[in-house]
Each structure stands twice: as structure tokens, then as C-alpha cells.
Amino acid sequence: MSNNKSDNPPPAKVAPLRKISPLWLIPLLTLLVGAWMVYDDWSKQGPLITIEFSTAEGLEEGVTKIKTRDVEVGQVEKITLNSDLNGVIVTARLNNEFRNLLVEGSRFWVVQPTISLSGISGLGTLMTGQYIRFSPGKSETKVSHFRGLDSPPLTPMNTPGLHLMLTTDGNFSFAKGDLIHYKGINVGKIEDVELNFTERKIYYSIFISAPYHQLINSETRFWKASGIRAEVTSAGFEVEAGPIDSILLGGISFSVPEGQFVSEPVAENSLFYIYPSRSAIFEKQYLFAVQYWVLSKDSVGGLSVGSPVTHRGLQVGKVLRTDYIPEGRNLLDKTMDIPILIEINPGRLGLPDSEESLARAAADINTWINQGLVATIKTQNFLLGSQLVDLRYEESTPQSELAYFKDLVVIPTGVDSLEKFTDSIEALIARINHLPLESVVEKLGLLLDEGTTTLASIQGLAKSGESLIGDERTKELLEQLSATLGALEDTAQSFTNDSQTSQDLQRTLQTISAFLAEMIPLITELKNQPSGLVFPTSPREETVPLRKQP
């Protein structure tokens, strides 16, 4: 029994396996450090943006820098063509600390050497190479895609001053960089020019530098500064010269007309109108107008586009065109009336300058036409031969129905007072020319001959009575009567056809008739072209009669 006990093996001792070697901590720690570095680099990496340019000239991937105020804030990483193949997309990464500057309104442009009328810029890029300049905006809206400028802005961002919008309907234009003047001082520039194809207007974005932006208010007027201005006014001939830079480069001037009402400050990007000249700034511009036709039978040589349309001495509109000839008609047709297209502004009639006033103005004018409103072409300036269209009432010519031409109402044509005067003179001359002066003088001579015969008979009767009457008193009376009849006979002889008195009277009447006949061409020329008194006109070609063709 004891041997069997000694043969049994001792119980096994169970021991735990050995732990992982501390050496594995090294690669694990390395992995954690690497992950942390990747995360830290990713978290500190700046935002990625895209900028659209029209060309990639001067730009290189991984080389071109992005700067603001000459401080590097990013770098170009990739350059590709856009989907339309009309530009390039530049992918750039900015430093993380400038993330908050990527807002709407930020501007990017390529800085390169530039020589223009405004000056020379970008010469430093000849040594350092071209780069993209970044100008942060003022908005709070974050964006990541931008449209790059084709040329650098003339005014740096955040420059104190005021941005405005200008527009004009005139046939003149300005360029980017043109100067803005105030009494000869350069106070701003045109930053951008944009053509609105829908409105067919040009809009100019300008910037007025501080502190001159305080001069801008609701009554400010802008006009074209041509450098040298020559104008004929009622006071004479005026010439005004601006600063030398406006003479060479042109530009825009502004001021506040005297006598204006209290003005108010204007907001950023407020819209103003550019007047064609300084003298025109007193004429307020109106946006809405009603159009009418005037059919004239007389010459319209003194009318031009822009000629005033007046009523009671005040301008209520202007002439739009005078060159329209209806289809199928021509100027050789004596019966054709010349169409004159005019417009009348409701704002000039005392109504609000709004679209709602158009219907009311049209209804009122149509009523006035029914009550005798007519349009008369009057001479505005005899020296220059300019004319205007004057609206006035002729109560003797009212009409119950409106006439239309080209879907517009026609204002009847009246007769000018000067034209009435010249027509009266012409009618008087014509009547004098048709008087039978020769027959009147001839009959007067016959009447004088008969009177002479009668006086001779009376004288013979007196002589015969003298022999029958022997009384001295009667003889004396008969002698006095004979002397009287003799004087009467001499007077009658002076009015015979061959007498000097009759000839003088006839020549005087013929001279008056010839003088009045010579006045007809002068009066006709004065009516058709008033400027003919000062400026000579070319002689008209006489019509040469031709033989009828067989």
C-alpha cells in the first residue's frame, strides 16, 4: 500500500502565462504620435478655395503666392480649365488663421506690371514674380468660390469714402480710371463700367474718397467734365476751362445747384444721373413720358432731337425724332405732312414722376385736345434758326374725335403768330399786285378830259353872256368867274394823261407795287429759315422745264 502511494506523481502546478513584452509599447506609442500629428496637421490646415480667372497667365502650381498687404496668406495648388473652356479654375489653400476673411465680397486679382493713363503699378513683380492679391470683404456670409478680377481695383478695400452708381442716357461714355472732380480737385475715380443690355444703359461704379464724400447728398448733380466748355447763352458766349488732367483725360464733375431745397445724406451705392453739361444740371430728369405725334405742313429744319416742347412758356417734354417718313410716301409729295414724335413728361405737368401717372396724363391731354389743344412750331432763336414745339389752346378749333398715327394720338397743328403775320403781308401784296392800276389811271385821265371840256363850255357861255349884259357890276362878276374858270382849267390840264402830275402819280403807284412784290421772297425766306438774316444760304436750284418725251 505504501509503495502504491509513493508511485503517484505530485499534483501539477498551474502558473499564468507571461505578459506582453514592454517592447510592443514603442510601436504603439509611435502610431499614436503619428495619428496625433496627422490630426493636428489636418486641424491646422487652412481652407481650400477656388478662384475663377479668364486666363492663367503668370500663375504656377505650387509657386504662385497669395498675398494681402504684402503678407503671404496662401499658395496656389492646382490650375485647371473650367467646363466651358473659356477660363481657368485656380485651387488655392489659405492659412488657417485667415479662414474668417473668406466672405462674400472678397476680391482676388493677379498683380503684374501695368502702365495706363492712371499710372504705373506692379513693378515689384519684375523681381519677385507675379502673385495673387487678396482683399477681404465686409460681409459675414462665408464662401469658398470667387470670381477673380481681370484688372486690379483702383481703390483698396476698406478705404474710407463712399461708393456710388452713375448712369446716363447721353451719347457719351467714360472709362475705368477716369477722374471725379469737385471744383477742380480730384476727389475720386470710376472703378468699374457695366453695360445693362436689358435697359440699354451704362452704369458706372465710382468711389469718392474721404473726406470729400461728405459733399454728396440727395441734391448733388454730376455732369460730364470735358475740360473746355464753350456755350452760347442769352448773356453771350461763355468759355470755361477745367484742370489740365480733365482736358487730357476727361472725367466727371459734381456740385450742388444753388437754390435747391434742404438735402439729405445718401446711402452706399446710391444711383445718380450724369448730365451732359454743367448748364443742364438745373434740368431735372424724368423717367416716365407719354408720346404723341405732330403732323407739320411746314419746314422742320430748326427742330432736332431734344428740342423742347413747351406750354405757357414752360418745358413739358421734348422732341424725339423728326426723320420718320411713312412707308409708301416721300418728301416730293406736296400733300405729305412731316411727322414729329414728341414726348410729354407727367412730372413736368405737376404729376408724380411714376408709372401710375402715365394713364392720368394721357387722359388729361386727350381731353385738352378735344378742347382745342394744338401744337405750333415756333422759332426759338432767330440767330441760330432753332425751333420748338409749343402747345396752346385754340378754342376756335375744337375736335370731338382723336386722330391716330402709328397707334399714337395726333395733336393737331396750329399756326404761329409770326406765320399769320407773314401770310397776311403776302395776301396784301398779292391783292395789290392784282389791282388794275393802269385802267384806274386811264379812267381818271378820261374823267379829267371830260371836266376840261365842261369847263371850256362854261367859259364860252360866260363870254357870250358878257356881250349881252352891259352892266358894269355884272361885267366885273363875269370877269371874276372867267378868272376862276381859267384857273380851274389849268388845274384840270395838270391831271391829263400827258401831264406831269398824272405821270408822277402813276410812277408812285408802280413803285409801291414793285416794292411790295420784292418783299414776298424775303418774307417767305424769313418764315422758312429765320437764320437767313445772319447766315447766308446757298441759292436754290431753279427747275429747268424739259420737253415732253415723245
Coordinates of C-alpha atoms in Angstrom, one line a residue:
M1 CA 0.0 0.0 0.0
S2 CA 2.9 2.3 0.9
N3 CA 4.6 1.6 -2.5
N4 CA 1.5 2.5 -4.4
K5 CA 1.3 5.8 -2.7
S6 CA 4.9 6.6 -3.5
D7 CA 4.3 5.9 -7.2
N8 CA 1.6 8.6 -7.6
P9 CA 3.0 11.8 -9.2
P10 CA 2.7 15.1 -7.3
P11 CA -0.1 17.4 -8.4
A12 CA 0.7 19.9 -11.3
K13 CA 1.3 23.4 -10.5
V14 CA -0.7 25.8 -12.7
A15 CA 1.1 29.2 -13.4
P16 CA -0.2 32.1 -15.6
L17 CA 1.3 32.8 -19.0
R18 CA 3.9 35.6 -19.3
K19 CA 2.6 39.2 -20.1
I20 CA 3.2 41.1 -23.5
S21 CA 6.7 42.3 -23.7
P22 CA 7.2 46.0 -23.0
L23 CA 8.9 46.4 -26.3
W24 CA 5.5 46.5 -28.0
L25 CA 4.8 49.8 -26.4
I26 CA 7.3 51.5 -28.6
P27 CA 5.5 51.0 -32.0
L28 CA 2.1 51.6 -30.3
L29 CA 3.3 54.9 -29.0
T30 CA 4.8 55.8 -32.4
L31 CA 1.4 55.0 -34.0
L32 CA -0.5 57.3 -31.6
V33 CA 2.0 60.1 -32.0
G34 CA 1.7 59.8 -35.8
A35 CA -2.1 59.9 -35.7
W36 CA -1.9 62.9 -33.4
M37 CA 0.4 64.7 -35.8
V38 CA -1.9 63.9 -38.7
Y39 CA -4.9 65.2 -36.9
D40 CA -3.0 68.2 -35.7
D41 CA -1.8 69.0 -39.2
W42 CA -5.3 68.4 -40.6
S43 CA -7.0 70.6 -37.9
K44 CA -4.5 73.4 -38.5
Q45 CA -4.7 73.2 -42.3
G46 CA -6.2 76.3 -43.9
P47 CA -9.3 76.3 -46.1
L48 CA -9.2 75.3 -49.7
I49 CA -10.8 77.8 -52.1
T50 CA -11.3 78.1 -55.9
I51 CA -10.8 81.3 -57.9
E52 CA -12.0 81.7 -61.4
F53 CA -9.9 83.7 -63.8
S54 CA -10.1 84.4 -67.5
T55 CA -6.5 83.3 -68.1
A56 CA -3.7 81.6 -66.1
E57 CA -1.0 83.9 -67.4
G58 CA 1.8 84.3 -64.8
L59 CA 0.4 81.6 -62.5
E60 CA 2.2 78.4 -61.5
E61 CA 1.1 75.4 -59.4
G62 CA 2.9 75.3 -56.0
V63 CA 4.8 78.5 -56.8
T64 CA 2.4 81.4 -57.1
K65 CA 1.7 83.0 -53.7
I66 CA -1.5 84.7 -52.4
K67 CA -0.8 87.9 -50.5
T68 CA -2.6 90.7 -48.8
R69 CA -0.8 93.9 -47.8
D70 CA 2.4 92.1 -49.0
V71 CA 1.9 89.4 -46.4
E72 CA 1.8 85.8 -47.7
V73 CA -1.6 84.2 -46.7
G74 CA -1.7 81.2 -49.1
Q75 CA -0.5 79.4 -52.2
V76 CA -1.8 78.1 -55.5
E77 CA -2.0 74.3 -55.5
K78 CA -3.8 73.4 -58.8
I79 CA -4.8 75.1 -62.1
T80 CA -7.4 73.6 -64.4
L81 CA -9.7 74.7 -67.3
N82 CA -13.3 75.3 -66.5
S83 CA -16.1 73.3 -68.1
D84 CA -16.8 75.9 -70.8
L85 CA -13.1 76.2 -71.7
N86 CA -13.4 80.0 -71.5
G87 CA -11.4 80.4 -68.3
V88 CA -9.4 78.6 -65.6
I89 CA -10.1 77.4 -62.1
V90 CA -7.3 78.1 -59.6
T91 CA -7.4 75.9 -56.5
A92 CA -5.5 77.6 -53.6
R93 CA -5.1 77.0 -49.9
L94 CA -5.0 79.8 -47.4
N95 CA -3.5 79.7 -44.0
N96 CA -5.9 78.7 -41.3
E97 CA -5.7 82.0 -39.4
F98 CA -7.3 83.8 -42.4
R99 CA -10.3 81.4 -42.6
N100 CA -12.7 84.1 -41.3
L101 CA -11.7 86.5 -44.1
L102 CA -13.2 84.3 -46.8
V103 CA -16.5 86.1 -47.1
E104 CA -18.7 87.3 -49.8
G105 CA -17.3 90.5 -51.4
S106 CA -13.7 89.4 -51.1
R107 CA -11.7 90.2 -54.2
F108 CA -8.7 88.4 -55.9
W109 CA -6.7 89.7 -58.8
V110 CA -3.3 89.0 -60.4
V111 CA -0.6 91.6 -59.7
Q112 CA 1.6 92.3 -62.7
P113 CA 3.4 95.2 -64.3
T114 CA 0.8 97.7 -65.7
I115 CA 1.1 101.0 -67.5
S116 CA -2.0 103.1 -68.1
L117 CA -3.3 106.6 -68.0
S118 CA -4.0 106.3 -64.3
G119 CA -0.3 105.5 -63.6
I120 CA 2.3 102.6 -63.4
S121 CA 1.8 99.7 -60.9
G122 CA 3.2 96.3 -60.2
L123 CA 6.8 97.0 -61.0
G124 CA 7.9 94.9 -57.9
T125 CA 6.7 91.7 -59.6
L126 CA 9.6 92.1 -62.1
M127 CA 11.9 90.8 -59.4
T128 CA 9.6 88.6 -57.2
G129 CA 7.3 87.2 -59.8
Q130 CA 3.6 87.7 -60.2
Y131 CA 1.2 86.8 -57.3
I132 CA -2.5 86.9 -56.4
R133 CA -3.6 89.8 -54.2
F134 CA -6.4 89.1 -51.8
S135 CA -8.7 91.9 -50.5
P136 CA -11.1 90.8 -47.8
G137 CA -14.8 91.8 -47.9
K138 CA -17.0 93.2 -45.3
S139 CA -19.8 90.6 -45.4
E140 CA -20.4 87.9 -42.8
T141 CA -21.5 85.3 -45.4
K142 CA -18.8 82.6 -45.8
V143 CA -18.0 81.4 -49.3
S144 CA -15.3 79.3 -50.9
H145 CA -15.6 80.2 -54.6
F146 CA -14.6 83.5 -56.0
R147 CA -14.6 85.3 -59.3
G148 CA -11.2 86.9 -59.9
L149 CA -10.9 90.4 -61.3
D150 CA -9.4 90.9 -64.7
S151 CA -7.6 94.1 -63.5
P152 CA -6.8 95.4 -60.1
P153 CA -9.4 97.7 -58.4
L154 CA -8.5 101.3 -58.3
T155 CA -9.5 101.8 -54.7
P156 CA -8.1 99.5 -52.0
M157 CA -10.7 97.7 -49.8
N158 CA -11.7 99.4 -46.6
T159 CA -10.6 102.8 -47.9
P160 CA -12.7 105.4 -46.2
G161 CA -15.2 107.1 -48.6
L162 CA -18.4 106.4 -50.4
H163 CA -19.3 104.2 -53.4
L164 CA -21.9 105.5 -55.8
M165 CA -23.6 104.3 -59.1
L166 CA -23.9 106.7 -62.0
T167 CA -25.8 106.3 -65.3
T168 CA -26.6 108.3 -68.4
D169 CA -28.8 108.3 -71.5
G170 CA -26.5 110.5 -73.5
N171 CA -24.2 109.6 -76.3
F172 CA -21.0 109.9 -74.3
S173 CA -19.2 107.4 -72.1
F174 CA -16.3 107.1 -69.7
A175 CA -13.6 104.6 -68.9
K176 CA -12.4 102.9 -65.8
G177 CA -9.9 105.1 -64.0
D178 CA -11.5 108.4 -65.2
L179 CA -11.3 111.1 -62.5
I180 CA -14.1 112.6 -60.4
H181 CA -13.7 116.4 -59.8
Y182 CA -15.1 118.9 -57.4
K183 CA -14.2 122.5 -58.3
G184 CA -11.0 121.3 -60.0
I185 CA -9.9 118.9 -57.2
N186 CA -9.6 115.2 -57.9
V187 CA -11.8 113.5 -55.2
G188 CA -12.5 110.1 -56.7
K189 CA -12.3 107.7 -59.7
I190 CA -14.5 105.4 -61.8
E191 CA -13.9 101.9 -60.6
D192 CA -16.0 99.8 -62.9
V193 CA -18.1 100.2 -66.1
E194 CA -21.1 97.9 -66.8
L195 CA -23.5 97.8 -69.8
N196 CA -27.0 96.7 -69.0
F197 CA -28.3 95.1 -72.2
T198 CA -31.9 95.0 -70.9
E199 CA -32.1 98.7 -70.1
R200 CA -29.6 99.7 -72.7
K201 CA -27.8 101.9 -70.2
I202 CA -24.3 102.1 -69.0
Y203 CA -23.7 102.1 -65.2
Y204 CA -20.5 103.4 -63.6
S205 CA -19.3 102.4 -60.2
I206 CA -17.4 105.3 -58.7
F207 CA -15.7 105.9 -55.3
I208 CA -15.5 109.3 -53.6
S209 CA -12.6 109.4 -51.1
A210 CA -12.9 110.8 -47.6
P211 CA -13.5 113.5 -46.5
Y212 CA -14.9 114.6 -49.9
H213 CA -17.7 112.0 -49.6
Q214 CA -19.4 114.4 -47.2
L215 CA -20.2 116.7 -50.1
I216 CA -22.5 114.1 -51.6
N217 CA -26.2 114.5 -50.7
S218 CA -29.6 113.9 -52.3
E219 CA -29.4 117.2 -54.4
T220 CA -25.9 116.6 -55.8
R221 CA -25.7 116.8 -59.6
F222 CA -23.0 115.1 -61.7
W223 CA -22.1 116.3 -65.2
K224 CA -19.6 115.5 -68.0
A225 CA -16.4 117.5 -67.5
S226 CA -15.0 118.0 -71.0
G227 CA -12.1 120.2 -69.9
I228 CA -13.0 123.1 -72.1
R229 CA -16.7 124.2 -72.3
A230 CA -18.0 126.7 -74.9
E231 CA -21.6 127.6 -74.8
V232 CA -23.9 130.3 -76.3
T233 CA -26.3 131.7 -73.8
S234 CA -28.7 134.6 -73.6
A235 CA -25.9 136.5 -71.8
G236 CA -23.4 135.9 -74.6
F237 CA -20.6 133.4 -75.5
E238 CA -19.1 131.7 -72.4
V239 CA -15.9 129.7 -72.4
E240 CA -14.8 127.7 -69.3
A241 CA -11.6 125.6 -69.0
G242 CA -11.1 122.9 -66.3
P243 CA -7.9 121.4 -64.8
I244 CA -5.3 120.1 -67.2
D245 CA -6.0 116.4 -66.3
S246 CA -9.6 116.8 -67.2
I247 CA -8.6 118.4 -70.6
L248 CA -6.4 115.4 -71.3
L249 CA -8.4 112.6 -69.8
G250 CA -11.9 113.9 -69.3
G251 CA -13.9 112.9 -66.3
I252 CA -17.0 113.8 -64.2
S253 CA -17.6 116.8 -62.0
F254 CA -20.3 117.3 -59.4
S255 CA -21.8 120.1 -57.3
V256 CA -25.0 121.2 -55.6
P257 CA -27.0 123.8 -57.6
E258 CA -27.8 127.0 -55.8
G259 CA -31.3 127.5 -54.6
Q260 CA -32.0 123.8 -54.0
F261 CA -34.1 122.6 -51.1
V262 CA -32.7 121.0 -48.0
S263 CA -30.9 117.9 -48.9
E264 CA -30.4 114.6 -47.2
P265 CA -27.5 112.2 -46.8
V266 CA -27.3 109.3 -49.3
A267 CA -26.7 105.6 -48.7
E268 CA -23.9 103.4 -50.1
N269 CA -24.2 102.7 -53.9
S270 CA -27.0 105.3 -54.4
L271 CA -27.8 106.0 -58.1
F272 CA -27.2 109.4 -59.7
Y273 CA -27.7 110.7 -63.2
I274 CA -24.8 112.2 -65.3
Y275 CA -25.9 115.4 -67.1
P276 CA -24.3 116.3 -70.5
S277 CA -23.0 119.7 -69.3
R278 CA -22.9 122.0 -66.3
S279 CA -25.7 124.2 -67.6
A280 CA -28.0 121.2 -67.9
I281 CA -27.9 120.3 -64.2
F282 CA -30.8 122.6 -63.4
E283 CA -33.0 120.5 -65.6
K284 CA -34.4 117.6 -63.6
Q285 CA -34.5 114.3 -65.4
Y286 CA -37.8 112.5 -65.7
L287 CA -38.2 108.7 -66.1
F288 CA -41.8 108.4 -67.5
A289 CA -43.3 110.1 -70.6
V290 CA -46.3 109.9 -72.9
Q291 CA -45.7 110.0 -76.6
Y292 CA -47.6 111.9 -79.3
W293 CA -47.3 112.7 -83.0
V294 CA -47.5 116.2 -84.5
L295 CA -48.0 116.3 -88.3
S296 CA -46.5 119.5 -89.7
K297 CA -47.1 121.0 -93.1
D298 CA -44.2 123.5 -92.8
S299 CA -40.5 123.2 -92.6
V300 CA -39.0 121.5 -89.6
G301 CA -35.4 122.4 -90.3
G302 CA -35.0 124.1 -87.0
L303 CA -36.2 121.1 -85.0
S304 CA -33.8 118.5 -83.7
V305 CA -33.8 115.6 -81.3
G306 CA -34.1 117.1 -77.8
S307 CA -35.8 120.3 -78.9
P308 CA -38.1 121.5 -76.1
V309 CA -41.9 121.0 -76.1
T310 CA -43.4 124.0 -74.1
H311 CA -46.7 125.0 -72.7
R312 CA -47.3 128.6 -71.5
G313 CA -43.5 129.2 -71.6
L314 CA -42.5 126.1 -69.5
Q315 CA -41.0 123.0 -70.9
V316 CA -43.2 119.9 -70.6
G317 CA -41.4 117.5 -72.9
K318 CA -39.0 117.2 -75.8
V319 CA -38.8 116.1 -79.5
L320 CA -37.8 112.5 -80.0
R321 CA -37.5 112.3 -83.8
T322 CA -38.2 114.3 -87.0
D323 CA -36.8 112.0 -89.6
Y324 CA -39.7 109.5 -90.0
I325 CA -41.2 109.1 -93.4
P326 CA -44.3 106.8 -93.7
E327 CA -43.9 103.8 -95.8
G328 CA -45.0 104.5 -99.4
R329 CA -44.7 108.3 -99.1
N330 CA -41.9 110.6 -100.0
L331 CA -40.9 114.3 -99.5
L332 CA -41.7 115.0 -103.2
D333 CA -45.4 114.6 -102.3
K334 CA -46.7 118.1 -101.6
T335 CA -49.6 116.7 -99.6
M336 CA -47.5 114.8 -97.1
D337 CA -47.3 116.1 -93.6
I338 CA -43.9 115.6 -91.8
P339 CA -44.4 113.5 -88.6
I340 CA -42.8 114.8 -85.4
L341 CA -42.6 112.4 -82.5
I342 CA -42.7 114.2 -79.1
E343 CA -42.9 113.1 -75.5
I344 CA -44.6 114.8 -72.6
N345 CA -43.5 114.1 -69.0
P346 CA -46.2 113.8 -66.3
G347 CA -43.6 115.0 -63.8
R348 CA -43.3 118.3 -65.7
L349 CA -47.1 118.8 -65.6
G350 CA -47.1 118.7 -61.8
L351 CA -48.0 115.0 -61.5
P352 CA -45.7 112.4 -59.7
D353 CA -43.0 111.0 -61.9
S354 CA -44.3 107.4 -61.7
E355 CA -45.8 104.8 -63.9
E356 CA -49.3 105.4 -62.3
S357 CA -49.3 109.0 -63.6
L358 CA -49.0 107.9 -67.3
A359 CA -52.6 106.9 -67.6
R360 CA -53.9 110.1 -65.9
A361 CA -51.6 112.3 -68.0
A362 CA -52.7 110.6 -71.3
A363 CA -56.4 111.0 -70.3
D364 CA -55.9 114.7 -69.4
I365 CA -54.0 115.5 -72.6
N366 CA -56.6 113.8 -74.8
T367 CA -59.3 115.8 -73.1
W368 CA -57.3 119.0 -73.7
I369 CA -57.0 118.1 -77.4
N370 CA -60.8 117.8 -77.6
Q371 CA -61.0 121.3 -76.1
G372 CA -58.7 122.8 -78.7
L373 CA -55.1 122.0 -77.7
V374 CA -52.8 122.4 -80.7
A375 CA -49.1 122.1 -81.4
T376 CA -47.3 125.0 -83.1
I377 CA -43.8 125.1 -84.4
K378 CA -42.2 128.4 -83.2
T379 CA -38.8 129.9 -83.7
Q380 CA -36.7 129.7 -80.5
N381 CA -33.6 131.6 -81.7
F382 CA -33.6 133.8 -84.8
L383 CA -29.8 133.8 -85.0
L384 CA -29.3 130.0 -84.8
G385 CA -32.6 129.2 -86.5
S386 CA -33.6 126.7 -83.8
Q387 CA -37.3 125.9 -83.3
L388 CA -39.5 124.4 -80.6
V389 CA -43.0 122.8 -80.4
D390 CA -45.4 125.0 -78.4
L391 CA -48.7 123.6 -77.0
R392 CA -51.5 126.1 -76.7
Y393 CA -55.3 126.4 -76.9
E394 CA -57.2 127.5 -80.0
E395 CA -60.9 127.4 -78.8
S396 CA -62.0 128.0 -82.4
T397 CA -60.7 124.6 -83.5
P398 CA -62.0 122.0 -81.0
Q399 CA -62.5 118.5 -82.2
S400 CA -64.7 115.7 -81.0
E401 CA -62.7 112.7 -82.0
L402 CA -59.0 112.0 -81.6
A403 CA -56.8 111.3 -84.7
Y404 CA -54.2 108.5 -84.6
F405 CA -51.0 107.9 -86.4
K406 CA -48.8 104.8 -85.9
D407 CA -51.0 103.8 -82.9
L408 CA -50.4 107.1 -81.1
V409 CA -52.7 110.1 -80.7
V410 CA -52.0 113.1 -83.0
I411 CA -52.0 116.6 -81.6
P412 CA -53.5 119.0 -84.2
T413 CA -51.2 121.6 -85.7
G414 CA -51.8 125.3 -85.1
V415 CA -50.4 128.4 -86.9
D416 CA -47.7 130.5 -85.4
S417 CA -48.5 134.2 -84.9
L418 CA -45.4 135.2 -86.9
E419 CA -46.6 132.9 -89.7
K420 CA -50.0 134.5 -89.6
F421 CA -48.4 138.0 -89.9
T422 CA -46.3 136.9 -92.9
D423 CA -49.3 135.3 -94.5
S424 CA -51.3 138.5 -94.1
I425 CA -48.4 140.5 -95.7
E426 CA -48.3 138.1 -98.6
A427 CA -52.0 138.3 -99.0
L428 CA -51.9 142.1 -99.0
I429 CA -49.1 142.1 -101.5
A430 CA -51.0 139.7 -103.7
R431 CA -54.1 141.8 -103.6
I432 CA -52.1 144.9 -104.5
N433 CA -50.5 143.1 -107.4
H434 CA -53.9 142.2 -108.8
L435 CA -55.2 145.7 -108.6
P436 CA -55.9 147.2 -112.2
L437 CA -53.8 150.3 -111.6
E438 CA -53.3 151.1 -115.2
S439 CA -57.0 151.1 -116.0
V440 CA -57.8 153.3 -113.0
V441 CA -55.2 155.9 -114.1
E442 CA -56.6 155.7 -117.7
K443 CA -60.2 156.3 -116.4
L444 CA -59.0 159.1 -114.3
G445 CA -57.5 160.7 -117.3
L446 CA -60.7 160.4 -119.3
L447 CA -62.6 161.9 -116.4
L448 CA -60.2 164.9 -116.3
D449 CA -60.7 165.3 -120.1
E450 CA -64.4 165.5 -119.7
G451 CA -64.1 168.0 -116.9
T452 CA -61.8 170.2 -119.1
T453 CA -64.4 170.1 -121.9
T454 CA -67.2 171.1 -119.5
L455 CA -65.1 174.0 -118.1
A456 CA -64.4 175.2 -121.7
S457 CA -68.2 175.2 -122.4
I458 CA -68.9 177.2 -119.3
Q459 CA -66.2 179.7 -120.2
G460 CA -67.7 180.1 -123.7
L461 CA -71.1 180.7 -122.2
A462 CA -69.6 183.3 -119.9
K463 CA -68.1 185.2 -122.9
S464 CA -71.3 185.2 -124.8
G465 CA -73.2 186.4 -121.8
E466 CA -70.7 189.2 -121.4
S467 CA -71.8 190.8 -124.7
L468 CA -75.5 190.7 -123.7
I469 CA -75.0 192.1 -120.3
G470 CA -73.6 195.6 -120.2
D471 CA -73.9 196.3 -116.6
E472 CA -70.6 197.1 -115.0
R473 CA -71.2 195.1 -111.9
T474 CA -72.2 192.1 -113.9
K475 CA -69.2 192.6 -116.1
E476 CA -67.0 192.6 -113.1
L477 CA -68.7 189.5 -111.8
L478 CA -68.3 187.7 -115.1
E479 CA -64.6 188.7 -115.2
Q480 CA -64.1 187.1 -111.7
L481 CA -65.9 184.0 -112.9
S482 CA -63.8 183.8 -116.0
A483 CA -60.6 184.0 -114.0
T484 CA -61.8 181.3 -111.7
L485 CA -62.8 179.0 -114.6
G486 CA -59.4 179.7 -116.2
A487 CA -57.6 178.6 -113.0
L488 CA -59.8 175.5 -112.9
E489 CA -58.9 174.7 -116.5
D490 CA -55.2 175.0 -115.7
T491 CA -55.7 172.6 -112.8
A492 CA -57.6 170.1 -114.9
Q493 CA -54.9 170.3 -117.5
S494 CA -52.4 169.1 -114.9
F495 CA -54.3 165.8 -114.4
T496 CA -54.5 164.8 -118.1
N497 CA -52.7 161.7 -119.4
D498 CA -49.8 163.7 -120.7
S499 CA -49.5 166.0 -117.6
Q500 CA -46.6 165.8 -115.1
T501 CA -48.9 165.2 -112.1
S502 CA -50.6 162.2 -113.7
Q503 CA -47.3 160.7 -114.7
D504 CA -45.9 161.2 -111.1
L505 CA -48.9 159.6 -109.6
Q506 CA -48.7 156.6 -111.9
R507 CA -44.9 156.1 -111.2
T508 CA -45.6 156.3 -107.5
L509 CA -48.2 153.6 -107.6
Q510 CA -45.9 151.4 -109.8
T511 CA -43.0 151.9 -107.3
I512 CA -45.2 150.8 -104.4
S513 CA -46.4 147.7 -106.3
A514 CA -42.8 146.7 -107.2
F515 CA -41.6 147.2 -103.6
L516 CA -44.3 145.0 -102.2
A517 CA -43.7 142.4 -104.8
E518 CA -40.0 142.3 -103.9
M519 CA -40.9 141.8 -100.2
I520 CA -42.6 138.4 -101.0
P521 CA -39.3 136.3 -101.3
L522 CA -37.8 138.0 -98.2
I523 CA -40.9 137.3 -96.1
T524 CA -41.1 133.7 -97.4
E525 CA -37.4 133.1 -96.6
L526 CA -37.7 134.6 -93.2
K527 CA -40.6 132.2 -92.4
N528 CA -38.9 129.0 -93.7
Q529 CA -35.4 129.8 -92.4
P530 CA -35.1 132.6 -89.8
S531 CA -31.3 132.2 -89.6
G532 CA -31.1 133.5 -93.2
L533 CA -30.8 137.1 -91.9
V534 CA -27.5 136.3 -90.3
F535 CA -26.1 133.2 -92.0
P536 CA -26.1 133.2 -95.8
T537 CA -27.9 130.3 -97.5
S538 CA -27.0 128.6 -100.7
P539 CA -29.1 129.6 -103.7
R540 CA -31.9 127.2 -104.7
E541 CA -31.6 125.5 -107.9
E542 CA -34.2 126.6 -110.4
T543 CA -36.3 124.0 -112.1
V544 CA -35.5 123.7 -115.8
P545 CA -38.5 122.8 -117.9
L546 CA -37.9 119.8 -120.1
R547 CA -39.6 119.0 -123.4
K548 CA -42.1 116.3 -123.2
Q549 CA -40.7 113.0 -124.3
P550 CA -42.4 111.6 -127.5

